[in-house]
Amino acid sequence: MHSYDSEYAIETENISKVFRRLSSHTTLKKAFIDLITFNKNKQVKMLKFTALENVSFKVKKGETFGIIGPNGAGKSTLLKILCGIMKPTTGRIAVNGSLSALLELGTGFHPELTGRENILINGLILGLSKKEIMAKYDEIIEFSGVKDFIDEPIKTYSSGMQIRLSFSVAVNVNPDVLVLDEVLAVGDAEFQAKSRKRIEEFINGGRTVLLVSHDKKSILDYCSEAMLLYKGNVVATGQTRDVVEKYEEIEQVNFNG
Amino acid sequence: MSHNNSSKNSIAEGFNILIKYRYLIWVLSLKELKTQYRGSYLGFFWSLVNPLLLLIIYTFLFVVVFHNTAKAYPVYLFCGILPYTWFQNSIIISTSSISNAGSLVSKSLIPPEVIVMSKIGSNLLNYLLSIPILILFIYIFKLRIGLPVIYFPLIIAITFLLTAGISLFFAALNVFYRDIQFIILNLTTFIYFSMPIMYFDKQLPIKLRHIIYLDPIAYVMKCFQDIFYYNIFPRYYYVAGALVVSVIVFMLGYSYFALRKELFSEFI
């Protein structure tokens, strides 16, 4: 399916995304009034919002690429488009190889099911095969540190335990390209150290990683190259240090103005 | 992997998804079944209580009040009620399944088809688990199960296609028009009373009978009754008719779903 040069894991060209929504409080009554009156000032309006504008970038194979930007910059929208969850309004995307995404921890978790049952469901949703999950059950349970409660419904878990369990499943995904959305810092200090080590294994394992964050430190720590998104536009691309500096400039301007 | 090529052959793609994600569909169907009654004391038994209660009400109405003299009337009733419950519940639950799926649609890479299929799957499991009760009733009323039962898997497959087509269509539509879920409840109840499930064909005026059999689910119900109540081979024109209509309904329903599914994450 991919006729692209194999040097790049991800290539995007001029991605734009415009959201269209009816104005809130749209009712049938207002729509009806609009229909029968010739008033130019319609009550039901189509609102447009440009979340991304002409975003182009390339990620080399094996690279850890960071996307940074303040809240509302369009980071999550871009990720969803890259994963194929959302369709861009215009533009092209090519991903070379298999792709997994950790956009959220514990997708598909059900409070009434046991830890063990939830590991299976969550793992399958993340794209692991039945075989892989079966082979790694013990490791996942061990890593999560909730071994004693693994056959209890997870509604009895503390929220910290639930997050640790979901993280332990998530770190087992094994794609060519991994998309990570600010799921790095979870759990207490001890668990964070453990998970940090695991993420470094990920990154050093020759895999392409796309890391999205508004946290400058994790981008600086892990990424060789980065891109700064601001109000849907690419403001800077290149060496992580330069991009982060640019981000700090924008923050300063916003803070003072 | 390129996302922006429009799916040319959506039906083939749909079957690929069904095959690729069959284990996840199975696990999610089981999850539905398990979580439905978890915490209640009677558990799965509740799945049988509802049709049993209906059975008592209708038997009272039709045997005691209306003096219906058909033999083994409860068996006749059960043959229709059980598969119709599968059909009806699948459609009702599927319709709101995508709009209520939350992050399963907006933050995971699984195809949304999987969600709808698991709802139909869990209701199918519910139905299959109630078959022993039906068989028990058949023997209590001194009827027999014969060779026609070999048609059972085929009729199940036809019902599945029909249910899937309708469910996928309404699940997609409900993402954009949330009113659908309220219409469906009334619509499926109306269809239920319009078909010979609790009454017999011959009780319908002849003109009306032709109109009723424009409804594909009526053919399917007929086949279930032939197999379990009349103990005869389903008439081939019923089977063939139901098959053709189900395939068409599935193709139309799924085509609409496939056309709209890229927009789901924006609207839920």
PDB file of C-alpha atoms in Angstrom, chain A residues 2 17 19 21 80-87 91-95 99 101 103-104 107-108 110 112-113 117 120-121 124-125 130, chain B residues 1-6 21 23-24 27-28 31 34-35 38-39 103-110 261-268:
ATOM      1  CA  HIS A   2       2.900   2.361   0.597  1.00  0.00           C
ATOM      2  CA  LYS A  17      -8.666  20.143   9.310  1.00  0.00           C
ATOM      3  CA  PHE A  19     -14.485  21.395  11.900  1.00  0.00           C
ATOM      4  CA  ARG A  21     -20.693  22.462  13.584  1.00  0.00           C
ATOM      5  CA  LYS A  80      -6.114  11.313  15.380  1.00  0.00           C
ATOM      6  CA  ILE A  81      -5.596  12.112  11.724  1.00  0.00           C
ATOM      7  CA  LEU A  82      -2.267  10.278  11.683  1.00  0.00           C
ATOM      8  CA  CYS A  83      -3.913   7.234  13.228  1.00  0.00           C
ATOM      9  CA  GLY A  84      -6.757   7.273  10.733  1.00  0.00           C
ATOM     10  CA  ILE A  85      -9.365   7.887  13.442  1.00  0.00           C
ATOM     11  CA  MET A  86     -10.230  11.201  11.847  1.00  0.00           C
ATOM     12  CA  LYS A  87     -10.174  12.255   8.228  1.00  0.00           C
ATOM     13  CA  GLY A  91      -3.807  16.783   2.652  1.00  0.00           C
ATOM     14  CA  ARG A  92      -2.071  13.448   2.437  1.00  0.00           C
ATOM     15  CA  ILE A  93      -0.566  11.083   4.993  1.00  0.00           C
ATOM     16  CA  ALA A  94       1.604   8.046   4.513  1.00  0.00           C
ATOM     17  CA  VAL A  95       2.676   5.740   7.300  1.00  0.00           C
ATOM     18  CA  LEU A  99       1.091   1.732  13.702  1.00  0.00           C
ATOM     19  CA  ALA A 101      -1.382   4.543  19.333  1.00  0.00           C
ATOM     20  CA  LEU A 103      -3.973   8.083  23.098  1.00  0.00           C
ATOM     21  CA  GLU A 104      -5.540   7.083  26.378  1.00  0.00           C
ATOM     22  CA  THR A 107      -9.663   1.983  26.776  1.00  0.00           C
ATOM     23  CA  GLY A 108     -12.445  -0.574  27.127  1.00  0.00           C
ATOM     24  CA  HIS A 110     -15.100  -2.229  32.522  1.00  0.00           C
ATOM     25  CA  GLU A 112     -17.403  -4.965  36.819  1.00  0.00           C
ATOM     26  CA  LEU A 113     -14.762  -7.155  35.187  1.00  0.00           C
ATOM     27  CA  GLU A 117     -10.410  -9.931  32.112  1.00  0.00           C
ATOM     28  CA  LEU A 120      -7.337  -9.208  27.738  1.00  0.00           C
ATOM     29  CA  ILE A 121      -9.937  -6.725  26.459  1.00  0.00           C
ATOM     30  CA  LEU A 124      -6.889  -6.661  22.156  1.00  0.00           C
ATOM     31  CA  ILE A 125      -8.182  -3.122  21.689  1.00  0.00           C
ATOM     32  CA  LYS A 130      -4.436 -13.203  21.841  1.00  0.00           C
TER      33      LYS A 130
ATOM     34  CA  MET B   1      -0.650   2.401   4.937  1.00  0.00           C
ATOM     35  CA  SER B   2      -2.566   5.281   3.449  1.00  0.00           C
ATOM     36  CA  HIS B   3      -5.749   6.497   5.016  1.00  0.00           C
ATOM     37  CA  ASN B   4      -7.180   8.748   2.397  1.00  0.00           C
ATOM     38  CA  ASN B   5      -7.991   6.293  -0.339  1.00  0.00           C
ATOM     39  CA  SER B   6     -11.739   5.821  -0.316  1.00  0.00           C
ATOM     40  CA  TYR B  21     -11.223  -8.976  14.659  1.00  0.00           C
ATOM     41  CA  TYR B  23     -11.582 -12.853  18.602  1.00  0.00           C
ATOM     42  CA  LEU B  24     -12.098  -9.305  19.874  1.00  0.00           C
ATOM     43  CA  VAL B  27     -14.441 -11.336  23.816  1.00  0.00           C
ATOM     44  CA  LEU B  28     -16.541  -8.162  23.721  1.00  0.00           C
ATOM     45  CA  LYS B  31     -18.096  -9.090  28.176  1.00  0.00           C
ATOM     46  CA  LYS B  34     -21.043 -11.114  31.731  1.00  0.00           C
ATOM     47  CA  THR B  35     -21.504  -7.496  32.738  1.00  0.00           C
ATOM     48  CA  ARG B  38     -23.089  -9.187  37.183  1.00  0.00           C
ATOM     49  CA  GLY B  39     -24.033  -8.171  40.678  1.00  0.00           C
ATOM     50  CA  SER B 103     -13.106   6.748  23.541  1.00  0.00           C
ATOM     51  CA  LEU B 104     -13.557   3.334  21.949  1.00  0.00           C
ATOM     52  CA  VAL B 105     -14.346   5.267  18.774  1.00  0.00           C
ATOM     53  CA  SER B 106     -12.490   8.537  19.346  1.00  0.00           C
ATOM     54  CA  LYS B 107      -9.258   7.217  20.860  1.00  0.00           C
ATOM     55  CA  SER B 108      -8.674   3.665  19.711  1.00  0.00           C
ATOM     56  CA  LEU B 109      -7.753   2.145  16.383  1.00  0.00           C
ATOM     57  CA  ILE B 110     -10.344  -0.633  16.351  1.00  0.00           C
ATOM     58  CA  LYS B 261     -17.551   5.917   9.702  1.00  0.00           C
ATOM     59  CA  GLU B 262     -14.684   8.355   9.156  1.00  0.00           C
ATOM     60  CA  LEU B 263     -16.892  11.091  10.584  1.00  0.00           C
ATOM     61  CA  PHE B 264     -17.858   9.231  13.772  1.00  0.00           C
ATOM     62  CA  SER B 265     -14.963  10.503  15.883  1.00  0.00           C
ATOM     63  CA  GLU B 266     -15.944  14.110  15.158  1.00  0.00           C
ATOM     64  CA  PHE B 267     -19.558  13.775  16.168  1.00  0.00           C
ATOM     65  CA  ILE B 268     -19.586  11.659  19.288  1.00  0.00           C
TER      66      ILE B 268
END
